[in-house]
Short mmCIF file of C-alpha atoms and ligand atoms in Angstrom, two decimals:
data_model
loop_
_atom_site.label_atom_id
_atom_site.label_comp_id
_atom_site.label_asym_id
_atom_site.label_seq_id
_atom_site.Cartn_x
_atom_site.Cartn_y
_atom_site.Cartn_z
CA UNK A 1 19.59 10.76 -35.45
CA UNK A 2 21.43 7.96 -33.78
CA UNK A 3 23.09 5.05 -35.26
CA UNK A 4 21.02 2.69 -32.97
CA UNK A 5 17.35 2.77 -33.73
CA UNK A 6 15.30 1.88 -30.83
CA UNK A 7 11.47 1.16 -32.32
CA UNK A 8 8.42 3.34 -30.46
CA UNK A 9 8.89 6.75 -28.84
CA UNK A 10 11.42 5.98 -26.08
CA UNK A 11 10.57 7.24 -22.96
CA UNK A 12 12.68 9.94 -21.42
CA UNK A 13 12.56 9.67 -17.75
CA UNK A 14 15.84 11.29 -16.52
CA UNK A 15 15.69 14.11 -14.06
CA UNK A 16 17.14 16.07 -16.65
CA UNK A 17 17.75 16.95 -19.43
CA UNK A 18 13.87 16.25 -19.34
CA UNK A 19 11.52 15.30 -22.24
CA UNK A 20 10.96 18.21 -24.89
CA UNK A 21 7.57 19.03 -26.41
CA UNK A 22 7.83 18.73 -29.75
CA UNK A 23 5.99 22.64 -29.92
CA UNK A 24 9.41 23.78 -28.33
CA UNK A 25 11.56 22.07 -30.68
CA UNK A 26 9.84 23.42 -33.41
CA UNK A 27 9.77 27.36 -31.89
CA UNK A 28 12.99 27.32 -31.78
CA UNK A 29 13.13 26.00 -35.72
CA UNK A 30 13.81 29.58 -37.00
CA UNK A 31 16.16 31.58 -39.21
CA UNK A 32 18.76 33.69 -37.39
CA UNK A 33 17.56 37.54 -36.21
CA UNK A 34 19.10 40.19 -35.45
CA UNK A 35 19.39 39.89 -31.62
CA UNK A 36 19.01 43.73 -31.61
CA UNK A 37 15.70 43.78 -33.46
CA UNK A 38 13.18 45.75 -31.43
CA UNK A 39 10.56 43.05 -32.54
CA UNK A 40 12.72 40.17 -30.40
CA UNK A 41 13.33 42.12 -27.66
CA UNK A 42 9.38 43.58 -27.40
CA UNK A 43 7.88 40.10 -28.59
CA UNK A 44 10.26 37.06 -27.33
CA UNK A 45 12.58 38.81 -24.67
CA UNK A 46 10.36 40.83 -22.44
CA UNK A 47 7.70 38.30 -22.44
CA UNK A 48 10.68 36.05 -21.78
CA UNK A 49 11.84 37.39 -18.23
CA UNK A 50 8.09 38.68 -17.18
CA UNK A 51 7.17 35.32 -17.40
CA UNK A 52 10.50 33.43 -15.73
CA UNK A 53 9.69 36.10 -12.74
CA UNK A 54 6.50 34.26 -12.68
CA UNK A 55 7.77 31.35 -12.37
CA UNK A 56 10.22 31.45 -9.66
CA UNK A 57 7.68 34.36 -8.26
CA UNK A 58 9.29 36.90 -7.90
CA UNK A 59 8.39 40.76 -8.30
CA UNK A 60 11.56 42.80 -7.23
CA UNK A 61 13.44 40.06 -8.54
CA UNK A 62 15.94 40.92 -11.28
CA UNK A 63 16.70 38.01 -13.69
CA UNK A 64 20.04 37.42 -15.48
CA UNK A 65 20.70 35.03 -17.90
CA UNK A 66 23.57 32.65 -19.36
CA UNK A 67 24.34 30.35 -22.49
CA UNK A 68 25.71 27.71 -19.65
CA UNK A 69 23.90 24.96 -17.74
CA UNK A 70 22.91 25.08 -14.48
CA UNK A 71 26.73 25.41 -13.32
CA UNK A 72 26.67 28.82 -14.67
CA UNK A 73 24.08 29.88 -12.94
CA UNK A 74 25.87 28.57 -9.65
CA UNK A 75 29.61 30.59 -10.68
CA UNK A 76 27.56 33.43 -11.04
CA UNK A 77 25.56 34.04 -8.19
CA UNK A 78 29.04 33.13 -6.30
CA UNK A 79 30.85 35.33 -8.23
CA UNK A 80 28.67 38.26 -8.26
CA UNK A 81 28.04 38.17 -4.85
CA UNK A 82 30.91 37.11 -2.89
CA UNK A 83 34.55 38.19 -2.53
CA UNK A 84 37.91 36.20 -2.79
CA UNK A 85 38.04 34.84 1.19
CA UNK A 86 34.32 35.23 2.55
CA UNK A 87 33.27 31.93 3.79
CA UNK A 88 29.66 30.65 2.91
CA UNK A 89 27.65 27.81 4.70
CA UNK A 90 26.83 24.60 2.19
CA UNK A 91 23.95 22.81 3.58
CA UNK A 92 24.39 19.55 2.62
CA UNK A 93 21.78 17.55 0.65
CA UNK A 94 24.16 15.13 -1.41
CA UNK A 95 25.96 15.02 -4.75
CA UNK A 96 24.92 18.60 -5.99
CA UNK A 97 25.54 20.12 -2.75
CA UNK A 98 28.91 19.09 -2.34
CA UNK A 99 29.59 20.43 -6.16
CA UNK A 100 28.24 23.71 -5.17
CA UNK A 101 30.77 23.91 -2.67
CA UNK A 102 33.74 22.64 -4.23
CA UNK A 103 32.98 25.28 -7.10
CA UNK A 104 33.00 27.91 -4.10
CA UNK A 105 36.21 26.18 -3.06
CA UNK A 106 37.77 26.82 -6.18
CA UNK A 107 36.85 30.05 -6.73
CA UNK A 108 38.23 31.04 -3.72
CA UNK A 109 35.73 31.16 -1.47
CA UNK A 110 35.90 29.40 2.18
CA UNK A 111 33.03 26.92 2.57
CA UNK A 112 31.57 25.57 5.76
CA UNK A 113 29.04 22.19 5.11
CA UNK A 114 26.35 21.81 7.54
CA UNK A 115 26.09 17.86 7.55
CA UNK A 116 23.19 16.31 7.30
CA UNK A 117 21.66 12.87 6.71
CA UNK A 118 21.13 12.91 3.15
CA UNK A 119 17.91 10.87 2.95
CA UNK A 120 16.22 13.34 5.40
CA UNK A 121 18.09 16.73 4.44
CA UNK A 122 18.32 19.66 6.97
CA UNK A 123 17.25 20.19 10.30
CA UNK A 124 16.03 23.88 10.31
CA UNK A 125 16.71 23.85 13.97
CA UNK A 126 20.38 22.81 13.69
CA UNK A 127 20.75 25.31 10.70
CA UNK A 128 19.22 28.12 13.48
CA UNK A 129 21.58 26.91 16.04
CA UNK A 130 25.04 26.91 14.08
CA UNK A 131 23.99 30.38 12.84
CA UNK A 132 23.56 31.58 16.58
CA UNK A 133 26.77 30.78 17.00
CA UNK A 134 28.26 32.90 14.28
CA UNK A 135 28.00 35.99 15.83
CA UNK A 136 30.46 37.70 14.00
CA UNK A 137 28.29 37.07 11.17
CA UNK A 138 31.15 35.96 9.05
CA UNK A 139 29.25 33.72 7.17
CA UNK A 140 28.13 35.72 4.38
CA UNK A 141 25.18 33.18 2.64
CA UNK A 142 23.70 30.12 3.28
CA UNK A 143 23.40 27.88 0.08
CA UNK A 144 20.69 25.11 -0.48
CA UNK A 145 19.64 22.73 -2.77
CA UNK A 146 15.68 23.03 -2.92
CA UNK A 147 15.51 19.94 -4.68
CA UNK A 148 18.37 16.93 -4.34
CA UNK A 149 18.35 15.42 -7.56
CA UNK A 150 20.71 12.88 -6.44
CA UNK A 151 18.30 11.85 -3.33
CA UNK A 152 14.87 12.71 -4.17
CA UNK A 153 14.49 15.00 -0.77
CA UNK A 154 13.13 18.10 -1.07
CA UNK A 155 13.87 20.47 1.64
CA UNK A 156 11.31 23.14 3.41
CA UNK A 157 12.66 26.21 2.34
CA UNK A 158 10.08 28.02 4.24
CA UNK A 159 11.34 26.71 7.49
CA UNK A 160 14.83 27.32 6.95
CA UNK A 161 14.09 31.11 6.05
CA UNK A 162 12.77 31.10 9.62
CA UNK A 163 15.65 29.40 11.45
CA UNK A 164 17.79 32.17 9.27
CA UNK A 165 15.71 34.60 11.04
CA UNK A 166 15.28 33.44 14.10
CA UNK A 167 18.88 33.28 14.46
CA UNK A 168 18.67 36.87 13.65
CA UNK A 169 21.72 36.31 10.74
CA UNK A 170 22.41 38.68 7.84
CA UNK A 171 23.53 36.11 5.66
CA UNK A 172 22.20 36.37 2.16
CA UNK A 173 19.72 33.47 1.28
CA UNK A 174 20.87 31.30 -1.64
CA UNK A 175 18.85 28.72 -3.07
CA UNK A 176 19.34 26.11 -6.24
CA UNK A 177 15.78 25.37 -8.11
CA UNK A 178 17.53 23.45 -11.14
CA UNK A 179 15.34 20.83 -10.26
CA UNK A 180 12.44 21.78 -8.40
CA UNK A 181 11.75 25.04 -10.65
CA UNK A 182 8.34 24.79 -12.35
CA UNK A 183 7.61 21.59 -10.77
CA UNK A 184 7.91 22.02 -6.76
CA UNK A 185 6.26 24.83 -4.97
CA UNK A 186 8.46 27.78 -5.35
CA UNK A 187 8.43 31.15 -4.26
CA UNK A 188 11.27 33.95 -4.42
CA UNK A 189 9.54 36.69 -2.70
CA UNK A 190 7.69 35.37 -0.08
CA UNK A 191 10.51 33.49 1.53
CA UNK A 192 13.45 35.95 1.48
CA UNK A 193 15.55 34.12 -1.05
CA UNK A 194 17.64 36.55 -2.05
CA UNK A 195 19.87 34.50 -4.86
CA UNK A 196 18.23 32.09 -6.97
CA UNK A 197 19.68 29.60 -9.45
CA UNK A 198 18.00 28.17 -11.92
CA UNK A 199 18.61 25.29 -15.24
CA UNK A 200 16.69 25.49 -18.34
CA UNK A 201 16.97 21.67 -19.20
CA UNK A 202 14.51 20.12 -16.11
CA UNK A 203 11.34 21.96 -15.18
CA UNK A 204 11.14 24.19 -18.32
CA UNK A 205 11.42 21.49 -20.72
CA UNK A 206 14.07 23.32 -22.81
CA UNK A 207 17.07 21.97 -24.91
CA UNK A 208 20.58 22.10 -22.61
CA UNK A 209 22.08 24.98 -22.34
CA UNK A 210 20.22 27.99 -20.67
CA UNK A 211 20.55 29.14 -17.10
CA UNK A 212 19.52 31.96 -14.95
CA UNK A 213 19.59 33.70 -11.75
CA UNK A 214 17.32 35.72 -9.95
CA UNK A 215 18.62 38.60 -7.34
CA UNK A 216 17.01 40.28 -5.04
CA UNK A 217 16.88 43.95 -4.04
CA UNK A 218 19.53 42.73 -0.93
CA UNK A 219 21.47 40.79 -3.08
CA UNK A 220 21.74 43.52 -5.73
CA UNK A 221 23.26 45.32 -2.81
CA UNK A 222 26.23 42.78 -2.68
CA UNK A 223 27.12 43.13 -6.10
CA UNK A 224 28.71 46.86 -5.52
CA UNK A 225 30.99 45.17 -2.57
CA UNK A 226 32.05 42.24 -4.80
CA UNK A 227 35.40 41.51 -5.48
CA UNK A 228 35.67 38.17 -6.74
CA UNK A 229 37.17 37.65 -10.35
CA UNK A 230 34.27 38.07 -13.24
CA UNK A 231 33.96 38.40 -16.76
CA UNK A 232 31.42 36.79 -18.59
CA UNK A 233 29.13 36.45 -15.56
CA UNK A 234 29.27 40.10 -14.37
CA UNK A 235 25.81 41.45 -13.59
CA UNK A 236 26.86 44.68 -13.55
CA UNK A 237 28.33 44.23 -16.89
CA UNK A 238 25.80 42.31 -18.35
CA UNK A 239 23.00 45.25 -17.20
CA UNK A 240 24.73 48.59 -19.03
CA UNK A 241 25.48 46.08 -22.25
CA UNK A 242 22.17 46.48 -23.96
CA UNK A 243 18.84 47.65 -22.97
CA UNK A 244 16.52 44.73 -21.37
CA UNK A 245 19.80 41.94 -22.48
CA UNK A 246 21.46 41.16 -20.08
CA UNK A 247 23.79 39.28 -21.63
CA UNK A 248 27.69 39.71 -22.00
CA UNK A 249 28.06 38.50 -25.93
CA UNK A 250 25.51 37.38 -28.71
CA UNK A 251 22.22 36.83 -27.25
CA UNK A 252 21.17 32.86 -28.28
CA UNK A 253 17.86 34.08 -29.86
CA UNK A 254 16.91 30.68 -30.72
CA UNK A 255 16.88 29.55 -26.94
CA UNK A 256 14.12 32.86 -26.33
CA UNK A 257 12.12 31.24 -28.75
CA UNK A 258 12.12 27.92 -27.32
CA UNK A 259 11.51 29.39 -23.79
CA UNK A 260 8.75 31.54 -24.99
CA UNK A 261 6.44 28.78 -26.04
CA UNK A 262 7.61 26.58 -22.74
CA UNK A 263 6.09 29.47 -20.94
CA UNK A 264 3.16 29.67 -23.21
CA UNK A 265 3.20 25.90 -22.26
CA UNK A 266 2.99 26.55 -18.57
CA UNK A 267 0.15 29.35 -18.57
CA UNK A 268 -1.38 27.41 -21.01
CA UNK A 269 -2.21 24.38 -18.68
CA UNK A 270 -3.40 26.95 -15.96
CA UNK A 271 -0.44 28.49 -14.92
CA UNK A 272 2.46 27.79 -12.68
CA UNK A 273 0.40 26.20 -9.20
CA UNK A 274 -1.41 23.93 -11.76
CA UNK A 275 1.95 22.85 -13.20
CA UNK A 276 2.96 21.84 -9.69
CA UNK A 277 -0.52 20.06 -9.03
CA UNK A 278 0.22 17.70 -12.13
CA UNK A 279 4.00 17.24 -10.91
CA UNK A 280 2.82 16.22 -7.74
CA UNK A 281 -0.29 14.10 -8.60
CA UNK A 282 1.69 11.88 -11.04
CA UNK A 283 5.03 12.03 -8.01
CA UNK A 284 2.01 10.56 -5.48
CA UNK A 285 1.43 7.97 -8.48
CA UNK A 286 5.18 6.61 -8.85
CA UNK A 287 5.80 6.47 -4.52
CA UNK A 288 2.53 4.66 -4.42
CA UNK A 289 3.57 2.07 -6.74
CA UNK A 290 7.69 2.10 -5.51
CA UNK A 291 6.18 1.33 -1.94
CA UNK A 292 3.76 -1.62 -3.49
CA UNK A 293 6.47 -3.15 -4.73
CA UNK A 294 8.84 -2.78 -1.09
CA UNK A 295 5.78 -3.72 1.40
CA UNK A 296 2.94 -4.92 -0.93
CA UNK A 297 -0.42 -4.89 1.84
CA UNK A 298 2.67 -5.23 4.49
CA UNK A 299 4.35 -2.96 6.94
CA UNK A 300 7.71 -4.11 7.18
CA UNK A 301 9.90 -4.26 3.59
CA UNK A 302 10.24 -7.00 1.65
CA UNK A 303 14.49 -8.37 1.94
CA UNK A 304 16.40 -7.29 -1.19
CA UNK A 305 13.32 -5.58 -2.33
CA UNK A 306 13.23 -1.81 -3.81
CA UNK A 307 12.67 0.95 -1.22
CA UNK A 308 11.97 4.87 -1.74
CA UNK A 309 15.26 6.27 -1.05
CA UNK A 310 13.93 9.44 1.33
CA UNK A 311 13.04 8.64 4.45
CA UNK A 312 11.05 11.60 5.58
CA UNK A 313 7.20 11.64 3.89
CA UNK A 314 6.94 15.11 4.23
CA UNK A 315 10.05 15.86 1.92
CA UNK A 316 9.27 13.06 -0.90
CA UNK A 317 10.46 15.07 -3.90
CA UNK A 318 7.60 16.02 -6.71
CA UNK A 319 10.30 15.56 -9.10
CA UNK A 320 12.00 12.98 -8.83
CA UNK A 321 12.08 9.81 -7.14
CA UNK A 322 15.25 7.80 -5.92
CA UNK A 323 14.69 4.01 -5.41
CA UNK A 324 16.88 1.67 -3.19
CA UNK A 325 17.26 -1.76 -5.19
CA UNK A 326 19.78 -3.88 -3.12
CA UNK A 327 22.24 -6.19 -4.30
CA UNK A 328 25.48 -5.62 -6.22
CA UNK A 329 25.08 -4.33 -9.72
CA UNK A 330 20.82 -4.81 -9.72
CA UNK A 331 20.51 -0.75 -10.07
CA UNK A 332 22.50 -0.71 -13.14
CA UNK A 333 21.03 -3.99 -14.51
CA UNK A 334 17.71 -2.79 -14.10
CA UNK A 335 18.21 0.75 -15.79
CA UNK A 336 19.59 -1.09 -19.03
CA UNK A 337 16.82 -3.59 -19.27
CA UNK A 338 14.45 -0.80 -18.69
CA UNK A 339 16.33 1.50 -21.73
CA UNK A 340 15.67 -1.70 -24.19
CA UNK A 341 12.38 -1.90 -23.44
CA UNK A 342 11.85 1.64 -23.99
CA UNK A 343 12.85 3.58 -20.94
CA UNK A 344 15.31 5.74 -20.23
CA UNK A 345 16.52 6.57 -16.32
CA UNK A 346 18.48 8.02 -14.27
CA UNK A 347 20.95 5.91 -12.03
CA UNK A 348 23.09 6.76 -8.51
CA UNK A 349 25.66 9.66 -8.51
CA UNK A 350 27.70 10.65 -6.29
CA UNK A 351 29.22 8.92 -2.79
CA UNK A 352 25.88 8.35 -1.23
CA UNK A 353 23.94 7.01 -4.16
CA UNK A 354 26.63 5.68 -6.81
CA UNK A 355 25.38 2.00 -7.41
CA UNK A 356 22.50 1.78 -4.91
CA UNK A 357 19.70 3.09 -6.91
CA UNK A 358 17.73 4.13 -9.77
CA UNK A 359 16.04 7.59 -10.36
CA UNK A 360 12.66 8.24 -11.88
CA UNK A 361 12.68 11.41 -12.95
CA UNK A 362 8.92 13.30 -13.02
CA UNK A 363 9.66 16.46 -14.13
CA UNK A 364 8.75 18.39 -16.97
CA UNK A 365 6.50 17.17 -20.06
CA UNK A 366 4.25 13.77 -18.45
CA UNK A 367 1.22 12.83 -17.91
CA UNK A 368 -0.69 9.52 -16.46
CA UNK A 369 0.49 7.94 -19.60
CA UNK A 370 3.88 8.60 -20.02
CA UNK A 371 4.35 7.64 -16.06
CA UNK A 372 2.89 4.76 -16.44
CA UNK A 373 4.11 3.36 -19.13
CA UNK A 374 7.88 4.11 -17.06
CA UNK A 375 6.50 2.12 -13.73
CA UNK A 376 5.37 -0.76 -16.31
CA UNK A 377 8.99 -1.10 -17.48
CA UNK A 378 10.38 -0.85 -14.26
CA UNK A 379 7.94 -3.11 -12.82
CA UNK A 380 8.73 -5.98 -15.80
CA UNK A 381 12.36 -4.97 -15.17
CA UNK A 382 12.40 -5.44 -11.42
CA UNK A 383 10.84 -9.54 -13.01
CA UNK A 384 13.57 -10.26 -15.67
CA UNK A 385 16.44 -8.78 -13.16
CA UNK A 386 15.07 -10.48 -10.33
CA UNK A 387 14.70 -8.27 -7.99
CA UNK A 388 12.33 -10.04 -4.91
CA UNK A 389 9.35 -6.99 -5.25
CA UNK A 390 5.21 -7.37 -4.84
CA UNK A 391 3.98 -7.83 -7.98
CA UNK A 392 1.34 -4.64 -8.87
CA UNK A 393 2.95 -1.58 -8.02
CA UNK A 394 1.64 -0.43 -11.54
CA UNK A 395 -1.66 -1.06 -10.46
CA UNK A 396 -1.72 1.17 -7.28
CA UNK A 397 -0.61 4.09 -9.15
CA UNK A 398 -3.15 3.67 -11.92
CA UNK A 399 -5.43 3.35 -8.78
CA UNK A 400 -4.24 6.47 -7.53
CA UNK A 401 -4.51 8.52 -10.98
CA UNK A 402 -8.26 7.08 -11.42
CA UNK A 403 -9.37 8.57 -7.93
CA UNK A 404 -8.11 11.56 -8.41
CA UNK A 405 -9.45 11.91 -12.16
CA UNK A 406 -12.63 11.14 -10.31
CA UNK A 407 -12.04 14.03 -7.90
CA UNK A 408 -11.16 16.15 -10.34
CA UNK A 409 -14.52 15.57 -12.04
CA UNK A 410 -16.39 15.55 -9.12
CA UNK A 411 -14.65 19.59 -8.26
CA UNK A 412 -15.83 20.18 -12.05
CA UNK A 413 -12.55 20.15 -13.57
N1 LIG B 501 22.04 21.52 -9.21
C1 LIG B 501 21.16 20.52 -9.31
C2 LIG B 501 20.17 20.32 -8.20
C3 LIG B 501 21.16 19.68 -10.43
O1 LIG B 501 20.27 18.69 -10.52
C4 LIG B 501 22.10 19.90 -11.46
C5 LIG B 501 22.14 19.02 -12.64
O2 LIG B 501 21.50 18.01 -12.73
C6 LIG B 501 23.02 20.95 -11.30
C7 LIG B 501 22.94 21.75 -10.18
C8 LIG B 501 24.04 21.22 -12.34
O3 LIG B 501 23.41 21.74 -13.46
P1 LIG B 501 24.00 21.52 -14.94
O4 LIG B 501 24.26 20.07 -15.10
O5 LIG B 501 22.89 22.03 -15.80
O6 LIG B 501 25.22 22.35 -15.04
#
């Protein structure tokens, strides 16, 4: 299907688009329907949103999709709930953050940034203190990135619900799971997000090109007061169209197939909590081996050696993992070696990252094998571009998968 044949399965190791099962390719190998036919909409649409609300957890969660990436998702929960002048607070968390809000900026929107240190992420208790301040309340919602897939920090969204609170601030609660839906711990309902927005191409293992958001009761609410420009996106639109479809033109039917059997995927390894026990099992794997190769036995780094780019343990990101290489141009040298042997990965984006590192991604279809066989490139990689590292990263991790296989056996599992 490309010109260049590369022997072997490569390896697909991007934080998205992320690897496909080949059981969702072939759902979605189908003749066109009828996108009206009662059969779709009982059989592959329903079960299609019941089981996306159990994903991002939600129960009085409505869902609303798009044929659009993950930007679509964004315009829309901007657009739907916002009007031309309100200002909104960016938290900063790097390269996708500061999209977010230049999409807000363009849309007409006036957009604060909480700065932060990108390979930590927000302080909750800064977040509660600039909201004190705002006692007008003319912020109208705070937007986060759950999951930086440009740093590999994961933020506790948790704790900023509670500095929201505690600051005793209206503002709706707007969150971005492109990359940490159905592979970091999630959950809609139970910490007051009241706008989620969420890719089809990372987590879910689907083919590019679908995008949702999920709204809350409050944010519902917003929707009537709304006066930014809308077409396409318009929830209130998209909800008279057609019974249970909310969608503003043809329905891609073939993209409900796929889905279907990704969520069949999901409840089919245990559900979504055991999803996010593999993600982070085989995320502990890849840091174990990353640090190996930075500190070997050692506290302090090795010079010139690669280094998890996070610096806060408690927010390593299940996802994905950014890695520090130093020296001019090593990054990129050791991403293509690592795509001839076999390997795909993701590099730096963005003003913080652009050059300095390579990203694992995690996410989506892998196992022990697939993870390993990425941290054995990258380790022979790290050799032929000479990059100063420990030698036997690759072992700790297969260290770490064997203990907790044993674990696992031991709990009768
Ligand atoms: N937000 C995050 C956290 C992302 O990782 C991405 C894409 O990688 C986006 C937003 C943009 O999504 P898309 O590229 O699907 O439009």
């Amino acid at each position: 299907y490309l010109t260049k044949h590369r022997p072997g399965r490569t390896i697909f190791a991007n934080p998205g688009p992320t690897n496909i099962p080949d059981s969702i390719l072939q759902a979605s190998a189908v003749p066109s329907i009828d996108f009206t036919d009662e059969d779709f909409t009982n059989n592959v649409y329903l079960p299609c949103i019941d089981g996306l609300k159990r994903v991002v957890k939600t129960t009085d969660g409505q869902i609303f999709l798009n044929a659009a990436t993950g930007n679509g998702a964004w315009e829309a929960v901007l657009v739907n709930l916002l009007s031309q002048g309100d200002k909104i607070l960016i938290v900063e968390g790097g390269f996708f953050s500061d999209l977010w809000g230049m999409m807000a900026r363009n849309l007409g929107i006036k957009v604060d940034v909480l700065s932060t240190n990108v390979r930590t992420g927000v302080d909750p208790a800064e977040l509660r203190s600039l909201l004190s301040k705002d006692t007008a309340h003319e912020i109208k919602a705070v937007c986060v990135v759950h999951n930086e897939t440009s740093t590999g920090v994961t933020v506790p969204l948790a704790d900023i619900r509670k500095a929201i609170d505690a600051a005793g601030h209206p503002a709706l609660f707007l969150v971005d799971t492109i990359s940490s839906l159905a592979s970091i711990d999630f959950r809609m309902d139970e910490w007051g997000v009241d706008g989620v927005v969420c890719g089809g191409q990372k987590g879910l293992m689907l083919p590019t090109g679908l995008s949702f958001a999920a709204v809350s009761p409050k944010a519902w609410a917003a929707t009537e007061t709304s006066t930014l420009p809308k077409h396409y996106f318009n929830w209130r639109f998209q909800i008279q169209r057609i019974p249970h479809k909310s969608f503003a033109g043809t329905i891609p039917s073939h993209m409900f197939f796929a889905l279907r059997e990704a969520l069949r995927l999901i409840e089919a390894e245990g559900g979504v909590d055991a999803v996010l026990a593999r993600h982070h099992r085989l995320a502990e794997g890849v840091r174990r081996c990353v640090q190996h190769w930075g500190s070997g036995d050692k506290v302090v780094q090795k010079e010139g050696a690669p280094e998890i780019f996070c610096e806060d343990k408690t927010r390593y990101s299940d996802s994905i993992t950014a890695i520090l290489i130093p020296g001019e141009g090593k990054p990129a040298q050791v991403k293509q070696i690592a795509i001839n042997l076999g390997v795909s990965l993701g590099g730096g984006i963005g003003k913080w990252t652009q050059g300095k590192i390579i990203r694992i991604g995690h996410l989506g279809d892998n196992n022990e094998a697939s993870i390993l066989g990425v941290l054995g490139v990258v380790e022979t990689a790290l050799n032929i571009a000479g990059v100063p590292h420990y030698a036997g990263g690759v072992t700790k991790a297969l260290q770490y998968y064997a203990e907790q296989r044993i674990a696992q056996q031991t709990n009768g599992h």
